[in-house]
Tab-separated table of N, CA and C in Angstrom:
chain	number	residue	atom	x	y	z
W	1	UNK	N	-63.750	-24.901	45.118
W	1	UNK	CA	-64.030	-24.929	46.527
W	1	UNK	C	-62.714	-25.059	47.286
W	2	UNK	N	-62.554	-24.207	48.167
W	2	UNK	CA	-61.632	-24.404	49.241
W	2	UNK	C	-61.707	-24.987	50.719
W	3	UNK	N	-60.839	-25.587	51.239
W	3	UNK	CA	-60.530	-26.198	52.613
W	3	UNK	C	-59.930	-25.060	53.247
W	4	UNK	N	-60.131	-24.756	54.336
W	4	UNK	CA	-59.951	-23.981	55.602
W	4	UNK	C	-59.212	-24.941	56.405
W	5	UNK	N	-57.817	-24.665	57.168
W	5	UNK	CA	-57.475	-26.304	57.720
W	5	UNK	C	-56.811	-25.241	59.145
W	6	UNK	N	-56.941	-25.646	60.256
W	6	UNK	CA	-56.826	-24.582	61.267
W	6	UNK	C	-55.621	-24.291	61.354
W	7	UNK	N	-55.215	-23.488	62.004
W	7	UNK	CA	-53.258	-23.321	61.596
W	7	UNK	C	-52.723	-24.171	63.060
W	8	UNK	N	-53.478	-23.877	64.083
W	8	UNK	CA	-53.068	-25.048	65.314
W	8	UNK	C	-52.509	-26.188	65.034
W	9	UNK	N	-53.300	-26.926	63.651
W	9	UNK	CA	-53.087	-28.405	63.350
W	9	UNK	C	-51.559	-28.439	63.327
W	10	UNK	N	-50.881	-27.256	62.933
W	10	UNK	CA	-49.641	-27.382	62.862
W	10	UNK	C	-48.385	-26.600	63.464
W	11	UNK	N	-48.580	-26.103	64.819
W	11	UNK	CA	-48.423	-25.423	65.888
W	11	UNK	C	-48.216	-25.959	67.165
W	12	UNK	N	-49.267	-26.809	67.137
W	12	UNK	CA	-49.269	-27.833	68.508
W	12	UNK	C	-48.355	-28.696	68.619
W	13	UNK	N	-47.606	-28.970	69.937
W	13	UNK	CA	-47.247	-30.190	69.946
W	13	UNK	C	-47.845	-30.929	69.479
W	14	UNK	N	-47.239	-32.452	69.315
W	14	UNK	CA	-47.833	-33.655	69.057
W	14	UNK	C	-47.744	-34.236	70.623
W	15	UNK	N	-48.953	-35.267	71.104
W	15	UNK	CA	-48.823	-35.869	72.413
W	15	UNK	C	-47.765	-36.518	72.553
W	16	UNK	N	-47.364	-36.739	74.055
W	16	UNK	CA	-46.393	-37.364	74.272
W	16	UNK	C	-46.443	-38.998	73.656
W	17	UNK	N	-47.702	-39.338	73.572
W	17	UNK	CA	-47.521	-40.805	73.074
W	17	UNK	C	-47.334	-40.934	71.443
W	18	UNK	N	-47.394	-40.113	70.756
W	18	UNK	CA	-46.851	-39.731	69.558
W	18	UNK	C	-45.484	-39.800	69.463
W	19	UNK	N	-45.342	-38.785	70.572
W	19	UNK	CA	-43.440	-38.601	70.340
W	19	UNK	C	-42.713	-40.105	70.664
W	20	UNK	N	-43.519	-40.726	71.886
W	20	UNK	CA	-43.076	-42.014	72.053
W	20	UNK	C	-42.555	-42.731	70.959
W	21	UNK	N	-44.222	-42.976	70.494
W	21	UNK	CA	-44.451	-43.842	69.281
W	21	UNK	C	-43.026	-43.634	67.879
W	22	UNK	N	-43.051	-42.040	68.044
W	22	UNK	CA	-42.114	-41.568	66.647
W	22	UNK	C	-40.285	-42.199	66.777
W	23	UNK	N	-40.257	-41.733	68.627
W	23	UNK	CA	-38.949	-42.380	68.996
W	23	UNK	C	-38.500	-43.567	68.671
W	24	UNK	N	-39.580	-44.433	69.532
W	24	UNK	CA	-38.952	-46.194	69.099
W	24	UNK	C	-39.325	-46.264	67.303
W	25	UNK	N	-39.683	-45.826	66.884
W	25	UNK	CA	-39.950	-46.300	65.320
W	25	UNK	C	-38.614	-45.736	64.874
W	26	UNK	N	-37.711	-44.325	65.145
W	26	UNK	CA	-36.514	-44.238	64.926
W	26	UNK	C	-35.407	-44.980	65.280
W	27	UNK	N	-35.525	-45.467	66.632
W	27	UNK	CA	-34.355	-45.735	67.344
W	27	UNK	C	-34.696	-48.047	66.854
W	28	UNK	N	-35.488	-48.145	66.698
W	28	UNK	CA	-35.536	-49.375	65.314
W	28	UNK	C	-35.161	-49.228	64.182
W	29	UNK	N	-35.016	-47.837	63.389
W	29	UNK	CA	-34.537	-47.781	62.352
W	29	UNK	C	-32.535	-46.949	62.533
W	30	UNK	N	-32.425	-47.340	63.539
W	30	UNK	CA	-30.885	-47.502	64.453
W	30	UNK	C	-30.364	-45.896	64.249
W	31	UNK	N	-31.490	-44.756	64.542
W	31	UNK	CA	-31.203	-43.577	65.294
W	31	UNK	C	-30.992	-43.127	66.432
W	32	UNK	N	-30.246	-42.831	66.819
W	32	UNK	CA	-30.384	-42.632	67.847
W	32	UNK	C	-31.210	-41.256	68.573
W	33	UNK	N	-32.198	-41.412	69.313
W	33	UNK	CA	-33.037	-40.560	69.544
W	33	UNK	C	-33.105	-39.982	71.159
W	34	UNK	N	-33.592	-38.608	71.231
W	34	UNK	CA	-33.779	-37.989	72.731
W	34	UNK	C	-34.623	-36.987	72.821
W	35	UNK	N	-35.697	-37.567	73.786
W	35	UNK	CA	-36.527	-36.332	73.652
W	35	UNK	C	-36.398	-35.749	74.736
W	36	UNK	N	-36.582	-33.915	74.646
W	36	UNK	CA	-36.342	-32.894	75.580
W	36	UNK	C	-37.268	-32.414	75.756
W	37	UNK	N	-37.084	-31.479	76.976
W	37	UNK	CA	-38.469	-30.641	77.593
W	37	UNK	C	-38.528	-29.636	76.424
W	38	UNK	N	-37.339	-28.837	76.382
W	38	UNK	CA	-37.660	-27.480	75.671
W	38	UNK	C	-36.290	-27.214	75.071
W	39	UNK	N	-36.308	-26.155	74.259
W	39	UNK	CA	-35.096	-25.642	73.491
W	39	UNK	C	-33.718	-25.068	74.160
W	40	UNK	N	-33.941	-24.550	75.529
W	40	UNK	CA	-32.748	-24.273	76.473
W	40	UNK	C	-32.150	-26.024	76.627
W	41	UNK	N	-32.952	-27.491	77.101
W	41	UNK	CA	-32.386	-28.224	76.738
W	41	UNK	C	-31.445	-29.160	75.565
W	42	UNK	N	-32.350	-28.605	75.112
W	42	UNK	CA	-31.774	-28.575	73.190
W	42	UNK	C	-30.563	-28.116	73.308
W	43	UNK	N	-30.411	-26.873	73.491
W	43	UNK	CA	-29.390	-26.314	73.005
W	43	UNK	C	-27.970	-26.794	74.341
W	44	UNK	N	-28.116	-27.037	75.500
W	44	UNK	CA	-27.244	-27.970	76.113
W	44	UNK	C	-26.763	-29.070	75.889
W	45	UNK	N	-27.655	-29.835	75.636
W	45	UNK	CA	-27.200	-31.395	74.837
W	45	UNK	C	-26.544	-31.108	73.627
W	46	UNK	N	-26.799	-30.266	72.212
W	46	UNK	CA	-25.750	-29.966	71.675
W	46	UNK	C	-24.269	-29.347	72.280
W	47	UNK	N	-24.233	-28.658	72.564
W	47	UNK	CA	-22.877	-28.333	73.459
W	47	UNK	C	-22.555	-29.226	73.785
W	48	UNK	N	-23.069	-30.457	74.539
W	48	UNK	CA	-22.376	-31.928	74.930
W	48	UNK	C	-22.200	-32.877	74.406
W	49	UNK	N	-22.946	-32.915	72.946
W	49	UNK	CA	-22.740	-33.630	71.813
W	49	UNK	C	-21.585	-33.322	70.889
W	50	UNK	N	-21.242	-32.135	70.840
W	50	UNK	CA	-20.188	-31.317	69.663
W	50	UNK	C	-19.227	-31.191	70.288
W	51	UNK	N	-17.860	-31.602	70.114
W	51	UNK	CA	-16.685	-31.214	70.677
W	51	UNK	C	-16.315	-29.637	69.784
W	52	UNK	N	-15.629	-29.535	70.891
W	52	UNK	CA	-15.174	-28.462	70.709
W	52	UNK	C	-14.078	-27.956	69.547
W	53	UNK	N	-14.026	-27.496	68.956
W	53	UNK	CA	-13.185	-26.691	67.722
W	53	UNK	C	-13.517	-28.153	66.544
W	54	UNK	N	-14.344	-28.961	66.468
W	54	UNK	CA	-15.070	-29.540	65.053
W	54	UNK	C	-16.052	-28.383	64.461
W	55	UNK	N	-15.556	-29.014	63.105
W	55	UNK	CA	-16.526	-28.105	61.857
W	55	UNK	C	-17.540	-28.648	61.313
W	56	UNK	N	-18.376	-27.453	61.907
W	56	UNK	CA	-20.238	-27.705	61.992
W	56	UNK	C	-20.741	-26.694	61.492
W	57	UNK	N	-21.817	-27.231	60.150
W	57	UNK	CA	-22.265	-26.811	59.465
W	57	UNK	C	-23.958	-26.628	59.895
W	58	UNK	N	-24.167	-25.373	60.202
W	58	UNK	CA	-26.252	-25.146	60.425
W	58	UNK	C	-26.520	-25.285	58.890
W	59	UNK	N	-27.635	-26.233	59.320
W	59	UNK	CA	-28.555	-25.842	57.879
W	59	UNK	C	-29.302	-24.739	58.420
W	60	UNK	N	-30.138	-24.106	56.969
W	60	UNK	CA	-30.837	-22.917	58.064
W	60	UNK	C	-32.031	-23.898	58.084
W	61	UNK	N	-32.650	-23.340	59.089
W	61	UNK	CA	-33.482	-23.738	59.576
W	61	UNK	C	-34.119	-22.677	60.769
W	62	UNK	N	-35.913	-22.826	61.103
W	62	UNK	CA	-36.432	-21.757	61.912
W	62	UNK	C	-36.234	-21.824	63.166
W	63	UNK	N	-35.808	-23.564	63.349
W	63	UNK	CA	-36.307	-24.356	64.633
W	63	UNK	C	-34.890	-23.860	64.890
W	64	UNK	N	-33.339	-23.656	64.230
W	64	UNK	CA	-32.187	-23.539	64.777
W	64	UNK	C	-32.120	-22.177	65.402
W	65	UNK	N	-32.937	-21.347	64.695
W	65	UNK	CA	-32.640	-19.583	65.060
W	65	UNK	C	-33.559	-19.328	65.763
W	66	UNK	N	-34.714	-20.293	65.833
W	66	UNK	CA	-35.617	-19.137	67.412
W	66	UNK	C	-35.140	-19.911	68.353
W	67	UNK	N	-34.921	-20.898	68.549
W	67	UNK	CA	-34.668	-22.021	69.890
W	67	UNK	C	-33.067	-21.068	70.150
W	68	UNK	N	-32.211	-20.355	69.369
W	68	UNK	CA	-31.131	-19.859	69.412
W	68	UNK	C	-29.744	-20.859	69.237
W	69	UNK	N	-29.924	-22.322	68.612
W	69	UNK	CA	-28.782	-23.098	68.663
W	69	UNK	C	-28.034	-22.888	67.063
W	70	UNK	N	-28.508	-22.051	66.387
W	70	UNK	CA	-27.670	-21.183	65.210
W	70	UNK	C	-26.890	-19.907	65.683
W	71	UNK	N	-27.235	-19.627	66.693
W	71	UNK	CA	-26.410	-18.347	67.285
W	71	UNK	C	-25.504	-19.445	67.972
W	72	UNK	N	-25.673	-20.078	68.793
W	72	UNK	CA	-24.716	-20.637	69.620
W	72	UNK	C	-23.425	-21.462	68.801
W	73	UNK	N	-23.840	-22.097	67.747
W	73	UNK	CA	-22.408	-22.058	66.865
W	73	UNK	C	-22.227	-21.600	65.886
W	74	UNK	N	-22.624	-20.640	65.353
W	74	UNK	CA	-22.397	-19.543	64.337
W	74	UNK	C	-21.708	-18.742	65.237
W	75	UNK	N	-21.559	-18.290	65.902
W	75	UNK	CA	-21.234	-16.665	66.415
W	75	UNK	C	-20.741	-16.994	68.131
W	76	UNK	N	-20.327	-17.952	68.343
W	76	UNK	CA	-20.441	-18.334	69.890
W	76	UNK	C	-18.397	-18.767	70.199
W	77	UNK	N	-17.722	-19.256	68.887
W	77	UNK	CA	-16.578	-19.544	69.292
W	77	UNK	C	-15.654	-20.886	69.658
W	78	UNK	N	-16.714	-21.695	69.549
W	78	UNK	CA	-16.310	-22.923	70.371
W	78	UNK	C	-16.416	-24.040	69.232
W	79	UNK	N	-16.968	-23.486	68.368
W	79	UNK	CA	-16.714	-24.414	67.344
W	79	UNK	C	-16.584	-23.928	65.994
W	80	UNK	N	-15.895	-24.670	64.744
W	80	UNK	CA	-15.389	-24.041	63.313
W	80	UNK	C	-16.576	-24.032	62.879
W	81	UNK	N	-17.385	-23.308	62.540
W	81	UNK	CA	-18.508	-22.579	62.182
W	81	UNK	C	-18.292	-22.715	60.498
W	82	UNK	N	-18.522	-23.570	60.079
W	82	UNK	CA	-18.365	-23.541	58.445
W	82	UNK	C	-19.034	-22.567	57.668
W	83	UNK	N	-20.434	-22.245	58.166
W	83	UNK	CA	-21.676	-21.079	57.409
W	83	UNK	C	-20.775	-19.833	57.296
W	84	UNK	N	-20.654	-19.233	58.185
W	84	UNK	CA	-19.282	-17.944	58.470
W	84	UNK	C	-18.480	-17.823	56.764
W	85	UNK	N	-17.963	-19.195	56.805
W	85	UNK	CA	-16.720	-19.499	55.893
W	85	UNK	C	-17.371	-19.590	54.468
W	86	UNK	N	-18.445	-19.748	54.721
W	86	UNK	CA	-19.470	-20.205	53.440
W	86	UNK	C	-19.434	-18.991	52.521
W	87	UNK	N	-20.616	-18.412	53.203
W	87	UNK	CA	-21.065	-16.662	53.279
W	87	UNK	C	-19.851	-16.108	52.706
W	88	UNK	N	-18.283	-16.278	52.864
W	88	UNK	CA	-17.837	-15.018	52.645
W	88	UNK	C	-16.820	-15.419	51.759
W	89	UNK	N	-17.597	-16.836	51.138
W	89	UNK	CA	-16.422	-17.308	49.844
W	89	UNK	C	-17.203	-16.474	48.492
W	90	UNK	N	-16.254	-16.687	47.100
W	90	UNK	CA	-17.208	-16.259	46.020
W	90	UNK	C	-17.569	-17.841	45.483
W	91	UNK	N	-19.139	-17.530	44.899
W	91	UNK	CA	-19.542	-18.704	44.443
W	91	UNK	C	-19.016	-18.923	43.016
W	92	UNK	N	-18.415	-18.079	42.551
W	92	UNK	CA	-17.498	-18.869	40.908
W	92	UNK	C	-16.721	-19.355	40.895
W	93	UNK	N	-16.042	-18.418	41.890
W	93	UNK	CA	-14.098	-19.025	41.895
W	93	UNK	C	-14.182	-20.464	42.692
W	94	UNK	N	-14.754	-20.246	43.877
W	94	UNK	CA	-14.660	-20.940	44.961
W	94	UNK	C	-15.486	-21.931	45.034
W	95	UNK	N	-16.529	-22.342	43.681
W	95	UNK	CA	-17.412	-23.296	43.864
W	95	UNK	C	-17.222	-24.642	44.732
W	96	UNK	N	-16.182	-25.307	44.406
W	96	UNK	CA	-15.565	-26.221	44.221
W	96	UNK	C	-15.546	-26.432	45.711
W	97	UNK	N	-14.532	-25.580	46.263
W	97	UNK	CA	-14.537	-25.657	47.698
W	97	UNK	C	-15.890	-25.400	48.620
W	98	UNK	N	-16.714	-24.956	48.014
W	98	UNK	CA	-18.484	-24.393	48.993
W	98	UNK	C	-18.943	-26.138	48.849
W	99	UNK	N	-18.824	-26.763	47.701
W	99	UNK	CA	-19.729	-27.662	47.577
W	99	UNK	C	-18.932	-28.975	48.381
W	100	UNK	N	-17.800	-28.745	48.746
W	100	UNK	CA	-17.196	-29.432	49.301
W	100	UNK	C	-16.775	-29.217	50.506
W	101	UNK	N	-17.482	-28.000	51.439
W	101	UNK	CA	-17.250	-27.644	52.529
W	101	UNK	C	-19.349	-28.268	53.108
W	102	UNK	N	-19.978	-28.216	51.832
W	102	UNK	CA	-21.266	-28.417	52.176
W	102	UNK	C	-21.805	-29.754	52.429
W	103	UNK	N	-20.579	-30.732	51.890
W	103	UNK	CA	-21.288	-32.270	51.645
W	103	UNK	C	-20.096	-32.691	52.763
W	104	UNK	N	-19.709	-32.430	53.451
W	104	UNK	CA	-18.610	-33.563	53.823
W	104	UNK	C	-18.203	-32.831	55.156
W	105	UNK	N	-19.237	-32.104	56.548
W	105	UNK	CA	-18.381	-31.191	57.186
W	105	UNK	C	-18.320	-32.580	58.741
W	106	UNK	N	-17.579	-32.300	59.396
W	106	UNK	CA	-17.706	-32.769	60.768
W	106	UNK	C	-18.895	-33.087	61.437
W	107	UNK	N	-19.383	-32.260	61.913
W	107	UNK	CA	-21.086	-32.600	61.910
W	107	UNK	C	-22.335	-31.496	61.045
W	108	UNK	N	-23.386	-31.921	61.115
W	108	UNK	CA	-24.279	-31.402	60.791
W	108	UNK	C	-25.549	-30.713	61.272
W	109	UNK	N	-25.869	-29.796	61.703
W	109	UNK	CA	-26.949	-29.403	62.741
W	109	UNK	C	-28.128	-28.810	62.141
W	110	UNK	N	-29.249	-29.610	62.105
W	110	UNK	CA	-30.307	-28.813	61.175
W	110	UNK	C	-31.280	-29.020	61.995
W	111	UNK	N	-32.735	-29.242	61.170
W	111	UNK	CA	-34.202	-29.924	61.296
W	111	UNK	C	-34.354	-30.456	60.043
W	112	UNK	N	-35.888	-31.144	60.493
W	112	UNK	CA	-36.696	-32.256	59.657
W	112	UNK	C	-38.027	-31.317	59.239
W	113	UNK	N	-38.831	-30.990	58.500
W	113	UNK	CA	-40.256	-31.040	57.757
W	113	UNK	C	-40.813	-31.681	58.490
W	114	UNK	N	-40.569	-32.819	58.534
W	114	UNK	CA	-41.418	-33.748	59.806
W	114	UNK	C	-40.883	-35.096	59.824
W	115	UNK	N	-41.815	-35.535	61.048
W	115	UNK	CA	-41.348	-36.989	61.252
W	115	UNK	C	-42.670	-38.011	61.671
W	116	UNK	N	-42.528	-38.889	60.864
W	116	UNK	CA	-43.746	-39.654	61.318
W	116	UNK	C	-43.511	-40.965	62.677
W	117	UNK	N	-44.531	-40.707	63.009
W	117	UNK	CA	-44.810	-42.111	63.732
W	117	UNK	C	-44.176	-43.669	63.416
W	118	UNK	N	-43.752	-43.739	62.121
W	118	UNK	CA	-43.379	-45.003	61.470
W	118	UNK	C	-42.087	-45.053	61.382
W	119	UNK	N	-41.201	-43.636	62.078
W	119	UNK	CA	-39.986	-43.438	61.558
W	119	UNK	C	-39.564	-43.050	60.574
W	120	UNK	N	-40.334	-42.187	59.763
W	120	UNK	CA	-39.733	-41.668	58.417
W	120	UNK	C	-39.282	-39.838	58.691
W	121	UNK	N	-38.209	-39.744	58.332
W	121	UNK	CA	-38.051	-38.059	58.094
W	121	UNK	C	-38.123	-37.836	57.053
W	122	UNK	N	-39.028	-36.597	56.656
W	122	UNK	CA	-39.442	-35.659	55.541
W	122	UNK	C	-38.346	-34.043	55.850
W	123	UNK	N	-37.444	-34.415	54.791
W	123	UNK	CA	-36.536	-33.222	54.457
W	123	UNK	C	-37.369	-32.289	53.345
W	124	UNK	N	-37.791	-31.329	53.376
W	124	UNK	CA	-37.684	-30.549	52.100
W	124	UNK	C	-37.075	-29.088	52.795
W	125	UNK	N	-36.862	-28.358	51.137
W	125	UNK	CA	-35.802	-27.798	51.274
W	125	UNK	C	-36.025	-26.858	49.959
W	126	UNK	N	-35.968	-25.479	50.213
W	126	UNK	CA	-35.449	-24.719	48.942
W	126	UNK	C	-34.666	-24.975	47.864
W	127	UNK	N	-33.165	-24.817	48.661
W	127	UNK	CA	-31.791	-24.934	48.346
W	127	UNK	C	-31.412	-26.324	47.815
W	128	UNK	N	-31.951	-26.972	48.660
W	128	UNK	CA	-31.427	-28.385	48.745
W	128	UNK	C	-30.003	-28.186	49.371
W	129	UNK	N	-29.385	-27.663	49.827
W	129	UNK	CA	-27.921	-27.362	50.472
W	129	UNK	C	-27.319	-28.093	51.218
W	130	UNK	N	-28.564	-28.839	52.127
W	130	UNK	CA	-28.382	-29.414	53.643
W	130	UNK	C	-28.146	-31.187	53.210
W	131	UNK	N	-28.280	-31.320	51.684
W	131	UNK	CA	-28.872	-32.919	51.432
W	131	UNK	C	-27.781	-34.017	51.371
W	132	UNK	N	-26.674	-33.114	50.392
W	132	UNK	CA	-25.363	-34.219	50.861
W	132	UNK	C	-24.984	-34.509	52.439
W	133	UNK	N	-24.730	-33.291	53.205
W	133	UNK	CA	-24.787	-33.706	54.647
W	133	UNK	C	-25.514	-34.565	55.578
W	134	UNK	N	-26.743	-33.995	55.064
W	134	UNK	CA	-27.638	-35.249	55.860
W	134	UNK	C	-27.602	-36.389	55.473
W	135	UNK	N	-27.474	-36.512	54.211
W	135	UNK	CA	-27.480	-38.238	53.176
W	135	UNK	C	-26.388	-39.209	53.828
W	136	UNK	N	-25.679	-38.595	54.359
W	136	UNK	CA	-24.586	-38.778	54.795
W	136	UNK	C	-22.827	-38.464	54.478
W	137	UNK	N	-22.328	-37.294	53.904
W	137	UNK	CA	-21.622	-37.022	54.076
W	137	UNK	C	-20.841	-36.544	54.937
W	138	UNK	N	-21.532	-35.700	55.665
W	138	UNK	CA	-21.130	-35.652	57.438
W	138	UNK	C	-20.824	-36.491	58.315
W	139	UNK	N	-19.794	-36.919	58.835
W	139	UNK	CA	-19.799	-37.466	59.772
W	139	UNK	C	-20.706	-37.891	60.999
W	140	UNK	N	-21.394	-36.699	61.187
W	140	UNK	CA	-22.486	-37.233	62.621
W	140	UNK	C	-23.286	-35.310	61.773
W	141	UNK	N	-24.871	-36.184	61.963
W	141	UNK	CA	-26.063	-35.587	61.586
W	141	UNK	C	-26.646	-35.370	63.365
W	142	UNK	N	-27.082	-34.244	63.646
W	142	UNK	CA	-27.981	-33.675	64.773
W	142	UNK	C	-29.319	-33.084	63.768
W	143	UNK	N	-30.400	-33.295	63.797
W	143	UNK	CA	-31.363	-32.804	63.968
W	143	UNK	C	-32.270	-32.346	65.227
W	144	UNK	N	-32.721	-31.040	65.300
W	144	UNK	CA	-33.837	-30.786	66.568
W	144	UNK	C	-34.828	-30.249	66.218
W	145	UNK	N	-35.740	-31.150	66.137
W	145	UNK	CA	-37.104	-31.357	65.321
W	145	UNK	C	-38.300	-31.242	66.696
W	146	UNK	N	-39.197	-29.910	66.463
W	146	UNK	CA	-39.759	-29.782	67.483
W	146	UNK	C	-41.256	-30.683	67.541
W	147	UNK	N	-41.501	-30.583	68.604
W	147	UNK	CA	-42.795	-31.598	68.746
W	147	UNK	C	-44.405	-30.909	67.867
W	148	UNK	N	-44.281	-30.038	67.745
W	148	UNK	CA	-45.378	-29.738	66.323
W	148	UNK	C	-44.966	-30.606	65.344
W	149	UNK	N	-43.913	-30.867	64.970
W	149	UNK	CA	-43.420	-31.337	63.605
W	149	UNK	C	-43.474	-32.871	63.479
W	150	UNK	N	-43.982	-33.640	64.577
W	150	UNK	CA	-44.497	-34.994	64.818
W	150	UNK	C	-45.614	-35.509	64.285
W	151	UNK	N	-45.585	-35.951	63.328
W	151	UNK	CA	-46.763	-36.559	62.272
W	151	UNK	C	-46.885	-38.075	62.522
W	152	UNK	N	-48.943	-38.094	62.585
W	152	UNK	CA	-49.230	-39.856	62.300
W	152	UNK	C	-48.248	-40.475	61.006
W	153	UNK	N	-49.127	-39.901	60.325
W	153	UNK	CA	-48.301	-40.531	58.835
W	153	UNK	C	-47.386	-39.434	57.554
């Protein structure tokens, strides 16, 4: 027997008292958190978060390339774009340096799988690529985790 589960369930925002709720449960677990109207804000507050000519690594992510804040430092100029540098190393010779351009960059700009209400982020991941960075090898982690992606538990 199969479950039918509507695809909305995971499409929709989550209410604002969700996002509330998800905020202070982060910003207790000493994140610092901001919630925005929409992805044109998104992608401003990064620009004002990232100085200029630091090396910032996108995870990929869907939420970075439709909102457009993977174009804006991939291909935009204003900042050392590590992915660029990634892409056009070889992975035999150059291992060494990829895995060490991947765990340790200036900042980090991705998304979350989700986030609950209690303050927990759920990373998953193909690659796993993004995990030393976020774990903390990066200096400063940005996630922009859209409000569908706001979970009770």
């Amino acid at each position: 027997m199969t479950t039918s589960i509507p695809a909305t369930q995971f499409t929709d925002p989550a209410p604002a008292e969700r996002l509330e709720r998800a905020a202070a449960a982060l910003t207790a677990n000493r994140f610092a958190v901001e919630i925005l109207d929409d992805a044109a804000a998104a992608r401003t507050r990064i620009d004002n978060l990232i100085p200029a000519g630091a090396g910032v690594l996108t995870a990929y992510s869907e939420t970075l390339r439709l909102s457009g804040i993977d174009a804006d430092i991939n291909a935009g100029g204003r900042y050392q774009a590590l992915r660029r540098g990634l892409l056009a190393m070889d992975r035999v010779t150059e291992a060494d340096d990829i895995r060490r351009l991947l765990a340790g960059p200036d900042v980090v700009v991705g998304s979350v799988a989700a986030v609950t209400e209690t303050g927990s982020l759920v990373v998953a991941s193909a690659s796993g690529s993004q995990l030393p960075a976020y774990s903390g090898g990066a200096a400063h982690a940005i996630w922009i985790v859209g409000a569908q992606k706001v979970v009770p538990t």
